[in-house]
Every structure is written in C-alpha cells, then in structure tokens.
Amino acid sequence: MPDRRRFVKGALSAAATHPLVLLFGATLTEVAHASAIVAVRVWPAQDYSRVTIETDRALEASSFLVDNPDRLVVDIQGLALDGTLKDLVSKVQPNDPYIAQVRVGQNRPGVVRLVFDLKTRVNPQVFNVAPVGNYKYRLVLDLYPAQPTDPLMAMLDEPGTQQKGEAAPAHLESEANGAAASQPQGDSHAAPQKAERSADHADEMKPAQAGVARLITVALDPGHGGEDPGATGAAGTHEKDVALAIAERVRARIDAEPNMRAMLTRDDDYFVPLNVRVQKARRVQADLFVSIHADAFVTPDARGSSVFALSESGASSSAARWLAQNENDADLIGGVNIHTRDVQLARVLLDLSTTAQISDSLKLGNAVLHELGGVNRLHKDSVEQAGFAVLKAPDIPSILVETAFISNPDEERRLNDDSYKDHLADAIVKGIKRYFAKNPPLAKTRLVS
Ligand SMILES: [Zn+2]
C-alpha cells in the first residue's frame, strides 16, 4: 500500500486544476493516482464490438452482466471522469450491433462506472494490453454475441449463393447440413430464411452449370483492421483500408464466377486475431486462402508487388523473415486476450504437416505473382517464404499478397486510385483462376471438423 501522505502535495496541485474531482468525493490519494486517458475508441462489428480505453497507466477493471434489460457494467479503478471519457457516450454509433448506448459516471470515490445498455445478450471479455507500437496501456472491452455468427451460415445466407447452390446442390447441401448439425441454434433461424430467399429469387436463377464439379470457396483475408491500422503511408493512407477495399473488389469478381464463391475474414474496420482468420477459412472449408496487404519499408524508395507463402524451415530471405515478424505482430497491435487463445487450433497446427499445403501455395503464389506483374512491377520475381501465422491452415493453400508499398509515395497514391485497385483485384482473380485451371479442385475430404 502506498503511503497516503507522500501524495498530498501533488494531489493538492492536481485538485486545484481538477476541482470537479473533489466534488465527486475522491480522496487526495485517489486524485494523485488517477490515470490520464489518452483516447477512447469504439469499433462496432457483427463479429463483436470493441471499446478501448487508452491511458498512461494500466487500469484495473471488473465487470458483470445484468438482465432485464441486458446491460454490461464495468467498474474501473483509479480513473478520473474527464471529458475524453465522457466522449465515449457520443462514440457509440446507432448501427452498433450490440451496444444501444453507454452511460458513464463516478460510481464511488476513485471508481468510474460504465453501463452499456445492450441490444442483445453478450459474452464480454475485459482485458488489459501492455503498451506496444504507438499505443500506451489499453483496457479492452470486447462484446461478443452470446450466439456467435457462424461464417459458413453467413456465407450461405448471402445473396447469390442460393443460385450457385442450384449448380452444385449435393455438395452445398451436405455442407450446410453438417454445419447445422453442429450449430443447432443457427439451423432454426437459417432454414426458413433460405427457403424465402430461394422463392424470391426464383426468376433470377441461372440454369445449372454443366460440367461444374463443385463450388470453389475462396477465403479472402484483408490484413489488419480496427485497432491495428497496419502500415501507414506518408499521405496518411492506412494499410487496413487499402486491404479491405481490394479484398472487396476481389470478392465481387469471384462471386460473379458461376462456380466460385468468396468469404471475407473481415468485412469492416475491426480487428480479427490471426488464428480467427485461419479458423474462419477452415470453417467454410475454403479451397484457398488469400491474405491481402500493402507493404512498408523504412526507406520510401522500396516498391513493387510481392507474394509470400508459408515456410516450414526458415525464411527464404532476411527481408521475408522481417516482414513475417512484422505481420505476426498484428495480434499485439490489434490486442488479443491471451487468456482465451484457442488451444485446440494450436494443437491442430502442431500435429499436421504443411508440406503439401506449401507446395500448392507456391503454385498459387506463382500464378498470382505472374498476373500482378502485368499491373505493377514486381518487388521480387519469385514467391518468397517465411513463417506467417496467418498462412498456417494445414489443409488450405495459402498466400499473402503485398499489393504494393504503401510507404512509397507513388505507390501510395496508386493504391488510393480506384481503377488501380480494380486492376490489382483483376490480377489476383486471374491468378486464382489460372491456378485452378492447372490444379482442378478435388472432391473435398473433411480433414478436421
Ligand atoms: Zn500487413
């Protein structure tokens, strides 16, 4: 316990500049201990909504849920109720899937209470993240839905998937039923919706495609997001925004193909941990995984597109090793709750060899790299390899595309150009199709459920 008297002098001067604090009944010690808030941020998304409180010292918080109506109460120790914290109220957006509104107040001396009025029941995760990158201490409140969205059911519910379901009904149905069996709650909601949609769109349905063996599912992974902006260009462009914009263009092109469908690991500006990206791809039994990024280097003259695959035995160059380390740090910057790491996935990744996956990934990577060469100069004319965490699905050929250098002012400008992003997306899709033309997809075998 700190000696109360030691803080009196500093506390008095702090109290003089913060008369409101004393009004709320804080003791002198608490005033001296109060953490200064650097920023509050809210990241609403369908997967989960996140609230971040960034301070100059670590915060201690406790939380509990209240029913009727659903609320999440978070008590934070040693935090002064200031203008930045009150701003949190206005930062909650009307379209937040989980938070209706938040109320902020001094609960008792030295304790600020946040009350989140919820739109639906949530599973909250409240955790601290140590200072990293440009961030100081972060208290993170993640509000996950009590009934999580299943990426497979979400993809099947997308308009357009039903028409394709007609092209390959046996495969799709067996998959959907498999998912329903493991997700009984999702089944009761999804089945009637699908029936309605099929009826609504009956007149738009294309005839069944002759010769289509089965639907090809491509997982597209826009790098970074939310708390993790990725690299930032001199003009202020964030890698996370460029990555999402290009991934959305690739998705539109893939969904327009009669025998292909795409799944985005994130479709909004929020953080997705690297292992969750891999899990989402495996959940939809993706045939390919394509992670989309924009490169950065310490000097502004580095330029060009590059493509990476996983390596089981060291990186193919020191630059590739450095880049993989940088990309793997996304979890630190984005902020993951280390207490809920998925041990099951970790075990799968340890047990299964990735030799065949890497061999296929290199074929896919070469096809995509070849097409990118028609749009941009290549940074390296062969696919590089390193230990990228996001490429570790043992059963899915996976590549990471660095579309261009966001740290190069000329390439940053091009990455902000819509037609250039179209060209990049065209090249990635051409590469994917070129790969499948040479390596037709086999019948699916479920490796691990
Ligand atoms: Zn990146």
XYZ file of C-alpha atoms and ligand atoms in Angstrom:
450
model
C 0.000 0.000 0.000
C 1.387 3.421 -0.891
C 1.863 5.915 1.870
C -1.043 8.283 1.623
C 0.840 11.288 2.964
C 3.510 11.121 0.315
C 0.991 12.084 -2.311
C -0.657 15.007 -0.568
C 1.433 17.716 -2.154
C 0.952 16.508 -5.706
C -2.672 15.794 -5.011
C -3.373 19.327 -3.914
C -1.967 20.775 -7.104
C -3.880 18.221 -9.169
C -7.047 19.038 -7.262
C -6.567 22.706 -7.985
C -6.647 22.057 -11.716
C -9.447 19.448 -11.434
C -11.942 20.901 -8.935
C -14.657 18.552 -10.239
C -12.772 15.530 -8.963
C -13.072 16.721 -5.401
C -16.747 17.406 -5.931
C -17.167 13.730 -6.738
C -15.664 12.904 -3.365
C -12.296 11.473 -4.366
C -9.676 11.373 -1.656
C -6.381 13.097 -2.137
C -4.623 9.781 -2.750
C -7.008 8.825 -5.499
C -6.567 12.120 -7.265
C -2.829 11.632 -7.268
C -3.244 8.098 -8.667
C -5.782 8.879 -11.362
C -4.700 7.693 -14.794
C -4.877 10.153 -17.642
C -6.950 8.997 -20.583
C -5.152 9.167 -23.910
C -8.101 8.130 -26.089
C -11.324 6.150 -26.186
C -12.254 4.196 -29.310
C -15.276 2.141 -30.328
C -15.133 -0.497 -33.099
C -18.597 -1.860 -33.854
C -18.810 -5.035 -35.965
C -21.078 -8.025 -36.443
C -18.423 -10.409 -35.039
C -18.060 -8.336 -31.878
C -17.990 -4.726 -30.752
C -14.898 -3.402 -29.048
C -14.396 -0.438 -26.723
C -10.797 0.598 -25.992
C -9.755 2.961 -23.220
C -6.135 4.002 -23.669
C -4.385 5.505 -20.640
C -0.929 6.445 -19.426
C -1.064 3.762 -16.714
C -2.553 0.286 -16.500
C -6.160 0.225 -15.337
C -7.917 -2.290 -13.142
C -11.459 -3.168 -14.059
C -14.195 -5.557 -13.013
C -17.382 -6.296 -14.911
C -20.730 -8.008 -14.556
C -23.871 -8.554 -16.612
C -27.381 -7.504 -15.588
C -30.629 -8.906 -17.082
C -33.931 -7.272 -17.981
C -32.914 -5.230 -19.804
C -29.486 -6.605 -20.746
C -26.651 -4.435 -19.509
C -22.902 -4.763 -19.059
C -21.471 -2.903 -16.093
C -17.741 -2.157 -15.975
C -16.143 -0.580 -12.902
C -12.729 0.967 -13.484
C -10.385 1.802 -10.623
C -8.241 4.911 -10.451
C -9.755 6.695 -13.399
C -10.948 10.278 -13.325
C -14.190 11.103 -15.088
C -12.950 13.575 -17.665
C -14.108 14.958 -20.985
C -12.345 12.257 -23.043
C -14.140 9.507 -21.159
C -17.474 11.320 -21.489
C -16.838 11.404 -25.262
C -17.361 7.646 -25.208
C -21.095 8.307 -24.998
C -21.116 10.060 -28.377
C -18.803 7.479 -29.982
C -21.370 4.684 -29.830
C -22.969 4.543 -33.278
C -26.665 3.850 -33.827
C -25.772 0.861 -36.056
C -23.615 -0.823 -33.389
C -24.912 -4.421 -33.384
C -24.520 -4.851 -29.626
C -24.368 -1.506 -27.814
C -27.509 0.654 -27.682
C -25.854 3.317 -25.572
C -23.324 3.754 -22.812
C -23.640 5.748 -19.603
C -20.576 6.994 -17.747
C -20.489 8.100 -14.123
C -18.464 8.298 -10.935
C -19.760 5.255 -9.044
C -17.839 5.811 -5.839
C -14.635 7.615 -4.928
C -11.915 6.527 -7.357
C -14.199 4.258 -9.361
C -15.730 5.169 -12.704
C -18.664 3.023 -13.792
C -19.564 2.379 -17.434
C -23.025 0.949 -18.055
C -23.584 -0.455 -21.549
C -27.233 -0.807 -22.487
C -27.194 -3.816 -24.813
C -29.225 -4.631 -27.902
C -28.731 -8.345 -27.328
C -27.119 -10.645 -24.811
C -23.294 -10.655 -24.974
C -20.302 -12.600 -23.736
C -17.944 -9.845 -22.620
C -14.170 -10.132 -22.470
C -12.434 -7.432 -20.434
C -8.638 -7.443 -20.569
C -5.513 -5.289 -20.500
C -2.991 -4.881 -23.280
C 0.532 -3.705 -22.440
C 1.991 -0.730 -24.329
C 3.046 -1.636 -27.877
C 3.770 0.319 -31.059
C 2.213 3.770 -30.772
C -0.203 2.644 -28.053
C 0.091 3.165 -24.320
C -1.855 0.987 -21.839
C -5.153 -0.285 -23.188
C -8.171 -1.569 -21.335
C -10.167 -3.531 -23.912
C -13.844 -4.448 -23.631
C -14.883 -6.951 -26.305
C -18.607 -7.629 -26.541
C -19.164 -10.928 -28.352
C -22.702 -12.078 -29.139
C -23.931 -14.844 -26.814
C -24.908 -16.680 -30.025
C -21.952 -16.150 -32.386
C -22.385 -15.852 -36.133
C -21.194 -18.941 -37.989
C -19.112 -17.870 -41.008
C -20.464 -20.779 -43.059
C -24.116 -19.905 -42.421
C -23.352 -16.219 -43.033
C -21.841 -17.083 -46.407
C -24.753 -19.329 -47.363
C -27.162 -16.514 -46.480
C -25.501 -14.083 -48.865
C -27.496 -13.219 -51.977
C -26.171 -15.152 -54.935
C -25.081 -18.219 -53.034
C -28.504 -19.791 -53.488
C -28.275 -19.631 -57.284
C -24.921 -21.343 -57.053
C -26.424 -23.852 -54.684
C -28.555 -24.911 -57.661
C -25.401 -25.571 -59.655
C -23.951 -27.951 -57.105
C -26.734 -28.894 -54.741
C -25.358 -32.138 -53.383
C -22.102 -30.689 -52.196
C -23.566 -27.499 -50.779
C -26.403 -29.214 -49.006
C -24.259 -31.796 -47.346
C -22.040 -28.987 -46.122
C -24.932 -26.910 -44.883
C -26.452 -29.861 -43.073
C -23.128 -30.658 -41.493
C -22.939 -27.111 -40.209
C -26.499 -27.182 -38.978
C -25.843 -30.353 -37.043
C -23.014 -28.752 -35.134
C -24.851 -25.430 -34.756
C -28.404 -26.296 -33.695
C -29.259 -22.694 -32.849
C -28.210 -21.470 -36.267
C -30.304 -24.099 -38.001
C -33.717 -22.984 -36.798
C -33.074 -19.431 -37.999
C -31.289 -20.205 -41.215
C -33.605 -22.773 -42.769
C -36.735 -20.615 -43.251
C -34.657 -17.653 -44.441
C -33.022 -19.719 -47.132
C -36.379 -21.014 -48.328
C -37.744 -17.471 -48.619
C -34.736 -16.239 -50.495
C -34.892 -19.098 -52.968
C -38.522 -18.255 -53.697
C -37.824 -14.511 -54.017
C -35.048 -15.005 -56.479
C -36.530 -17.889 -58.416
C -36.912 -15.793 -61.603
C -33.261 -14.693 -61.467
C -31.840 -18.169 -61.170
C -29.425 -19.272 -63.814
C -29.702 -22.734 -65.277
C -27.470 -25.295 -63.663
C -23.927 -25.055 -64.954
C -22.959 -28.114 -66.905
C -19.582 -29.535 -66.060
C -19.181 -27.719 -62.754
C -17.779 -30.314 -60.428
C -18.407 -28.317 -57.306
C -18.267 -24.823 -55.916
C -14.844 -23.426 -55.186
C -14.662 -21.411 -51.970
C -12.009 -18.717 -51.671
C -11.251 -17.160 -48.296
C -10.128 -13.552 -48.681
C -8.319 -12.026 -45.769
C -7.999 -8.230 -45.687
C -4.997 -7.651 -43.406
C -5.168 -5.721 -40.140
C -8.276 -3.700 -39.150
C -9.669 -1.796 -36.180
C -7.015 -1.084 -33.553
C -4.387 -2.379 -35.966
C -4.055 0.059 -38.892
C -1.149 -1.876 -40.447
C 1.372 0.326 -42.225
C 0.564 3.985 -42.813
C 1.742 5.921 -45.877
C 3.230 9.406 -45.869
C -0.125 10.832 -47.012
C -1.912 9.064 -44.142
C -3.334 6.056 -46.020
C -3.841 3.064 -43.726
C -2.952 -0.407 -44.980
C -6.114 -1.823 -43.350
C -8.341 0.370 -45.559
C -6.499 -0.425 -48.780
C -6.505 -4.143 -47.953
C -10.273 -4.168 -47.356
C -11.011 -2.131 -50.490
C -9.018 -4.525 -52.678
C -10.424 -7.634 -50.956
C -13.975 -6.387 -51.556
C -13.178 -5.972 -55.258
C -11.748 -9.496 -55.397
C -14.852 -10.821 -53.648
C -17.183 -9.184 -56.172
C -15.252 -10.733 -59.059
C -15.152 -14.197 -57.501
C -18.847 -14.103 -56.613
C -19.572 -13.215 -60.242
C -17.997 -16.514 -61.360
C -20.552 -19.302 -61.775
C -18.579 -21.912 -59.855
C -16.879 -19.787 -57.204
C -17.820 -18.004 -54.021
C -15.805 -15.834 -51.640
C -15.750 -15.408 -47.887
C -14.150 -12.365 -46.267
C -12.466 -12.925 -42.909
C -13.468 -9.345 -42.096
C -15.843 -7.080 -44.000
C -15.493 -3.986 -41.850
C -12.975 -1.930 -39.906
C -12.383 -4.106 -36.855
C -9.598 -6.301 -35.592
C -9.613 -10.047 -36.249
C -6.911 -12.112 -34.487
C -4.697 -14.103 -36.861
C -5.854 -17.501 -35.610
C -9.511 -16.475 -36.021
C -8.833 -15.611 -39.667
C -7.468 -19.137 -40.172
C -10.404 -20.666 -38.263
C -12.960 -18.816 -40.396
C -11.363 -20.137 -43.576
C -11.364 -23.686 -42.236
C -14.973 -23.371 -41.064
C -16.138 -22.724 -44.640
C -13.746 -25.417 -45.908
C -12.045 -22.878 -48.119
C -10.127 -24.174 -51.144
C -7.750 -21.222 -50.973
C -6.739 -18.527 -48.539
C -5.525 -15.180 -49.877
C -4.369 -12.565 -47.389
C -4.203 -9.049 -48.826
C -1.775 -6.391 -47.581
C 0.244 -3.340 -48.613
C 3.934 -3.445 -47.870
C 6.049 -0.928 -45.981
C 9.751 -0.339 -45.628
C 11.902 2.140 -43.728
C 13.025 3.892 -46.901
C 10.418 5.359 -49.266
C 12.026 4.051 -52.454
C 11.140 0.356 -51.931
C 8.397 -0.549 -54.391
C 6.642 -3.336 -56.255
C 4.278 -6.237 -55.619
C 5.273 -9.447 -53.886
C 3.673 -12.742 -52.895
C 4.529 -14.913 -49.890
C 3.867 -18.482 -48.805
C 4.500 -20.301 -45.553
C 7.885 -21.789 -44.780
C 8.417 -24.793 -42.552
C 12.156 -24.355 -42.389
C 13.237 -20.750 -42.088
C 12.584 -17.733 -44.265
C 13.740 -17.500 -47.878
C 15.386 -14.136 -47.164
C 16.012 -11.843 -44.226
C 13.531 -9.388 -45.728
C 10.845 -12.103 -45.789
C 11.623 -13.038 -42.179
C 11.377 -9.398 -41.126
C 8.086 -8.984 -42.953
C 6.572 -12.136 -41.421
C 7.563 -10.952 -37.952
C 6.021 -7.583 -38.696
C 2.765 -9.137 -39.922
C 2.655 -11.571 -36.991
C 2.854 -8.581 -34.623
C -0.676 -7.686 -35.780
C -2.053 -9.605 -32.783
C -0.002 -7.471 -30.396
C -1.063 -4.191 -32.001
C -4.660 -5.284 -32.523
C -4.868 -6.540 -28.948
C -5.776 -10.181 -28.248
C -6.958 -11.627 -24.989
C -4.142 -14.033 -24.223
C -6.345 -15.937 -21.777
C -8.702 -17.166 -24.491
C -6.216 -18.336 -27.112
C -7.593 -21.269 -28.990
C -5.577 -24.226 -27.752
C -7.478 -26.633 -29.975
C -6.391 -24.849 -33.124
C -2.828 -24.605 -31.868
C -2.808 -28.389 -31.465
C -4.120 -28.949 -34.984
C -1.412 -26.694 -36.364
C 1.270 -28.589 -34.481
C 0.071 -32.035 -35.462
C -0.358 -31.622 -39.184
C 2.373 -31.292 -41.744
C 2.134 -28.344 -44.088
C 4.459 -29.761 -46.764
C 1.688 -30.402 -49.306
C -0.004 -27.117 -48.400
C 3.217 -25.184 -49.052
C 3.755 -26.917 -52.378
C 0.245 -25.896 -53.517
C 0.662 -22.429 -52.029
C 3.789 -21.887 -54.131
C 1.868 -22.878 -57.290
C -0.942 -20.489 -56.383
C 1.549 -17.786 -55.430
C 3.411 -18.075 -58.727
C 0.155 -17.807 -60.692
C -0.903 -14.678 -58.784
C 2.591 -13.156 -58.929
C 2.670 -13.653 -62.712
C -0.613 -11.747 -63.111
C 0.455 -8.971 -60.719
C 3.479 -8.497 -62.965
C 1.108 -7.186 -65.626
C -0.217 -4.476 -63.279
C 2.795 -3.417 -61.239
C 6.500 -4.020 -61.273
C 7.454 -6.966 -59.075
C 9.468 -6.393 -55.935
C 10.812 -9.952 -56.270
C 10.155 -12.182 -59.248
C 9.610 -15.340 -57.212
C 7.331 -16.305 -54.341
C 9.092 -15.786 -51.024
C 8.582 -17.880 -47.909
C 8.540 -17.186 -44.171
C 6.645 -18.172 -41.024
C 3.471 -16.110 -41.449
C 0.981 -17.096 -38.721
C -1.999 -16.324 -40.936
C -0.846 -18.795 -43.624
C -0.769 -21.809 -41.293
C -4.025 -23.585 -42.132
C -2.544 -27.038 -42.760
C -5.246 -28.032 -45.266
C -5.670 -24.826 -47.319
C -3.187 -23.479 -49.879
C -2.489 -20.003 -48.509
C -0.689 -16.937 -49.818
C -0.087 -13.408 -48.609
C -0.112 -10.722 -51.291
C 1.719 -7.455 -50.694
C -0.055 -5.492 -53.397
C 2.371 -2.536 -53.408
C 4.417 -0.435 -50.996
C 2.231 1.981 -49.084
C 5.479 3.520 -47.774
C 6.388 4.549 -51.337
C 4.596 7.871 -52.058
C 3.998 6.988 -55.695
C 2.572 3.542 -54.872
C 0.516 5.006 -52.002
C -1.087 7.373 -54.488
C -1.842 4.474 -56.842
C -3.284 2.385 -54.005
C -5.748 5.228 -53.429
C -6.808 5.133 -57.081
C -9.997 3.146 -57.695
C -9.052 1.892 -61.150
C -5.657 0.759 -59.889
C -7.352 -1.246 -57.129
C -9.595 -2.741 -59.837
C -6.513 -3.788 -61.803
C -4.945 -5.384 -58.721
C -8.175 -7.269 -57.995
C -8.397 -8.428 -61.628
C -4.840 -9.742 -61.426
C -5.448 -11.640 -58.173
C -8.599 -13.275 -59.582
C -6.849 -14.157 -62.862
C -4.064 -15.764 -60.851
C -6.538 -17.778 -58.803
C -8.330 -18.973 -61.951
C -5.026 -19.801 -63.605
C -4.121 -21.922 -60.573
C -7.416 -23.835 -60.673
C -7.131 -24.370 -64.426
C -3.900 -26.293 -63.784
C -4.894 -27.763 -60.414
C -8.592 -28.636 -60.530
C -10.162 -28.944 -57.095
C -10.618 -32.483 -55.873
C -13.597 -33.811 -54.001
C -13.488 -32.451 -50.512
C -12.363 -34.616 -47.679
C -13.001 -33.287 -44.258
C -9.625 -33.253 -42.563
C -10.627 -31.842 -39.213
C -14.052 -30.652 -38.247
Zn 0.169 -6.094 -43.489
